[in-house]
Amino acid sequence: MRVDFYILNTTDKQAELHFACRLAEKALSQDTTVYIHTHSEQDAEQLDDLLWSFSETSFIPHAIVGHPLVDDDVKVLIGFGEQRSPAGLLIKLAPLEHENNQYPRIAEIVSQDKNSLQASRKAYRHYQQAGFSVHHHNSPTKKNNNRPNLKLIKTDNHFKDNIEIKDHG
């Protein structure tokens, strides 16, 4: 099991949500199911709205867990609180207890917000103690419209060891 920490150089919540959209888009392009865990129903709805419009060139079919129209064809689900959904990639925007062995790949998005940093330190210790393969990636110092260029490579149903984040600004 692999965990990647993406350390953003911002406290902007929109940047976190946009980064989650980009990760989901890359995973989906490689036929990986995604569950994005948020803090609240309001955050889930905000992410739901953003996934409709964040990219001018693509659409990410998605739904909020528990929505009456969710079916097995939806590859990106959004949840909050105690909700969860099985997936190949868990994108964490909020703490989620007891995800051990449920997700083969976890992406922790960490902003410079005090609460986010504290939660990520706790999660990092937990993952190390549980024997996960833990990696971290720092975002570029320059801002590029909050749109980092992500490269997510998957081979043999497993993600390659690195995800490149480059600023081309």
CSV table of C-alpha atoms in Angstrom, one decimal:
chain,number,residue,atom,x,y,z
A,1,MET,CA,0.0,0.0,0.0
A,2,ARG,CA,1.3,3.4,-0.9
A,3,VAL,CA,0.5,6.8,0.5
A,4,ASP,CA,1.6,10.1,-1.2
A,5,PHE,CA,1.5,13.4,0.6
A,6,TYR,CA,1.0,16.4,-1.6
A,7,ILE,CA,2.2,19.5,0.2
A,8,LEU,CA,0.7,22.6,-1.2
A,9,ASN,CA,2.2,26.0,-0.7
A,10,THR,CA,-1.1,27.7,0.1
A,11,THR,CA,-3.9,27.9,2.6
A,12,ASP,CA,-6.4,28.4,-0.1
A,13,LYS,CA,-9.2,25.8,0.1
A,14,GLN,CA,-10.0,26.3,-3.7
A,15,ALA,CA,-6.4,25.3,-4.5
A,16,GLU,CA,-6.9,22.0,-2.5
A,17,LEU,CA,-10.1,21.2,-4.3
A,18,HIS,CA,-8.7,22.0,-7.7
A,19,PHE,CA,-5.7,19.8,-6.9
A,20,ALA,CA,-8.0,16.9,-5.9
A,21,CYS,CA,-9.9,17.4,-9.3
A,22,ARG,CA,-6.6,17.1,-11.2
A,23,LEU,CA,-5.6,13.9,-9.3
A,24,ALA,CA,-9.0,12.4,-9.9
A,25,GLU,CA,-8.8,13.3,-13.6
A,26,LYS,CA,-5.4,11.6,-13.9
A,27,ALA,CA,-6.5,8.5,-12.1
A,28,LEU,CA,-9.7,8.3,-14.1
A,29,SER,CA,-7.7,8.6,-17.3
A,30,GLN,CA,-6.0,5.4,-16.2
A,31,ASP,CA,-9.2,3.6,-15.4
A,32,THR,CA,-8.7,3.8,-11.7
A,33,THR,CA,-11.7,4.3,-9.4
A,34,VAL,CA,-11.5,7.3,-7.0
A,35,TYR,CA,-13.1,8.2,-3.7
A,36,ILE,CA,-12.5,11.8,-2.5
A,37,HIS,CA,-13.1,12.4,1.2
A,38,THR,CA,-14.1,15.9,2.3
A,39,HIS,CA,-14.8,17.6,5.6
A,40,SER,CA,-18.5,18.2,5.2
A,41,GLU,CA,-21.5,18.0,3.0
A,42,GLN,CA,-20.9,21.6,2.0
A,43,ASP,CA,-17.3,20.8,0.9
A,44,ALA,CA,-18.6,17.7,-1.0
A,45,GLU,CA,-21.1,19.8,-2.8
A,46,GLN,CA,-18.5,22.5,-3.6
A,47,LEU,CA,-16.2,19.8,-5.0
A,48,ASP,CA,-19.1,18.3,-6.9
A,49,ASP,CA,-19.7,21.7,-8.6
A,50,LEU,CA,-16.0,22.1,-9.3
A,51,LEU,CA,-15.7,18.7,-11.0
A,52,TRP,CA,-18.3,19.8,-13.5
A,53,SER,CA,-16.3,22.9,-14.6
A,54,PHE,CA,-12.6,22.8,-13.5
A,55,SER,CA,-11.3,21.7,-16.9
A,56,GLU,CA,-12.3,23.2,-20.3
A,57,THR,CA,-11.2,20.1,-22.1
A,58,SER,CA,-12.6,17.2,-20.1
A,59,PHE,CA,-15.5,16.0,-18.0
A,60,ILE,CA,-15.2,13.8,-14.9
A,61,PRO,CA,-18.3,11.7,-14.3
A,62,HIS,CA,-18.8,11.7,-10.6
A,63,ALA,CA,-21.4,11.7,-7.8
A,64,ILE,CA,-21.7,12.2,-4.1
A,65,VAL,CA,-22.0,9.0,-2.1
A,66,GLY,CA,-25.6,8.2,-1.3
A,67,HIS,CA,-27.1,10.2,-4.2
A,68,PRO,CA,-30.1,8.3,-5.5
A,69,LEU,CA,-28.7,8.3,-9.1
A,70,VAL,CA,-25.3,6.8,-8.3
A,71,ASP,CA,-24.7,3.5,-10.2
A,72,ASP,CA,-21.8,1.2,-10.7
A,73,ASP,CA,-20.6,3.1,-13.7
A,74,VAL,CA,-19.6,6.2,-11.7
A,75,LYS,CA,-15.8,6.0,-11.2
A,76,VAL,CA,-15.4,9.1,-9.0
A,77,LEU,CA,-17.3,9.4,-5.7
A,78,ILE,CA,-17.2,12.2,-3.2
A,79,GLY,CA,-18.0,11.7,0.5
A,80,PHE,CA,-17.7,13.2,4.0
A,81,GLY,CA,-18.1,12.3,7.6
A,82,GLU,CA,-18.4,8.6,8.1
A,83,GLN,CA,-19.1,7.9,4.4
A,84,ARG,CA,-16.6,6.0,2.3
A,85,SER,CA,-16.6,4.0,-0.9
A,86,PRO,CA,-14.3,1.3,-2.2
A,87,ALA,CA,-11.8,2.7,-4.8
A,88,GLY,CA,-8.4,2.2,-6.2
A,89,LEU,CA,-7.4,5.7,-5.0
A,90,LEU,CA,-8.5,7.5,-1.9
A,91,ILE,CA,-8.0,11.3,-2.1
A,92,LYS,CA,-8.1,12.7,1.4
A,93,LEU,CA,-9.0,16.3,1.9
A,94,ALA,CA,-10.1,15.5,5.4
A,95,PRO,CA,-9.2,12.9,8.0
A,96,LEU,CA,-10.7,9.5,7.6
A,97,GLU,CA,-10.2,6.9,10.3
A,98,HIS,CA,-9.7,3.3,9.7
A,99,GLU,CA,-8.9,3.3,5.9
A,100,ASN,CA,-6.2,0.7,6.4
A,101,ASN,CA,-6.2,-2.0,3.8
A,102,GLN,CA,-9.3,-0.6,2.1
A,103,TYR,CA,-7.5,1.5,-0.5
A,104,PRO,CA,-4.4,0.3,-2.4
A,105,ARG,CA,-3.3,4.0,-3.0
A,106,ILE,CA,-3.9,7.1,-0.8
A,107,ALA,CA,-3.3,10.7,-1.7
A,108,GLU,CA,-3.2,13.1,1.2
A,109,ILE,CA,-3.6,16.7,0.1
A,110,VAL,CA,-2.0,19.0,2.7
A,111,SER,CA,-2.3,22.8,2.7
A,112,GLN,CA,-0.3,25.2,4.9
A,113,ASP,CA,-3.4,25.6,7.1
A,114,LYS,CA,-2.5,24.8,10.8
A,115,ASN,CA,-5.2,22.1,11.1
A,116,SER,CA,-4.2,20.5,7.8
A,117,LEU,CA,-0.5,20.4,8.8
A,118,GLN,CA,-1.4,18.8,12.2
A,119,ALA,CA,-3.6,16.2,10.7
A,120,SER,CA,-1.0,15.3,8.1
A,121,ARG,CA,1.7,14.8,10.7
A,122,LYS,CA,-0.6,12.5,12.7
A,123,ALA,CA,-1.5,10.6,9.5
A,124,TYR,CA,2.2,10.3,8.4
A,125,ARG,CA,3.1,8.7,11.8
A,126,HIS,CA,0.2,6.3,11.5
A,127,TYR,CA,1.1,5.2,8.0
A,128,GLN,CA,4.7,4.7,8.9
A,129,GLN,CA,3.8,2.6,11.9
A,130,ALA,CA,1.4,0.6,9.8
A,131,GLY,CA,4.1,-0.2,7.3
A,132,PHE,CA,2.8,1.8,4.4
A,133,SER,CA,5.1,3.0,1.6
A,134,VAL,CA,5.0,6.7,2.4
A,135,HIS,CA,6.2,9.4,0.0
A,136,HIS,CA,5.8,13.2,-0.2
A,137,HIS,CA,5.7,15.8,-3.0
A,138,ASN,CA,6.2,19.5,-2.5
A,139,SER,CA,4.3,21.8,-4.8
A,140,PRO,CA,6.2,24.4,-6.8
A,141,THR,CA,6.9,27.7,-5.1
A,142,LYS,CA,5.6,29.7,-8.1
A,143,LYS,CA,1.9,29.7,-8.7
A,144,ASN,CA,0.5,28.7,-12.1
A,145,ASN,CA,-3.1,29.5,-11.7
A,146,ASN,CA,-3.4,26.8,-9.1
A,147,ARG,CA,-3.0,24.2,-11.9
A,148,PRO,CA,0.0,22.1,-11.3
A,149,ASN,CA,1.0,19.7,-14.1
A,150,LEU,CA,0.5,16.2,-12.8
A,151,LYS,CA,1.9,13.1,-14.3
A,152,LEU,CA,0.4,9.9,-12.9
A,153,ILE,CA,1.7,6.7,-14.4
A,154,LYS,CA,0.1,3.3,-13.9
A,155,THR,CA,1.5,0.0,-14.9
A,156,ASP,CA,0.2,-3.5,-14.2
A,157,ASN,CA,-2.7,-2.0,-12.2
A,158,HIS,CA,-0.3,-0.2,-9.9
A,159,PHE,CA,0.8,3.4,-10.0
A,160,LYS,CA,4.5,4.0,-10.8
A,161,ASP,CA,6.5,5.3,-7.9
A,162,ASN,CA,6.4,8.9,-8.8
A,163,ILE,CA,4.0,11.7,-9.6
A,164,GLU,CA,5.6,14.7,-11.1
A,165,ILE,CA,4.4,18.1,-10.2
A,166,LYS,CA,5.9,20.8,-12.4
A,167,ASP,CA,5.3,24.5,-12.7
A,168,HIS,CA,5.7,25.7,-16.2
A,169,GLY,CA,5.0,29.4,-15.4
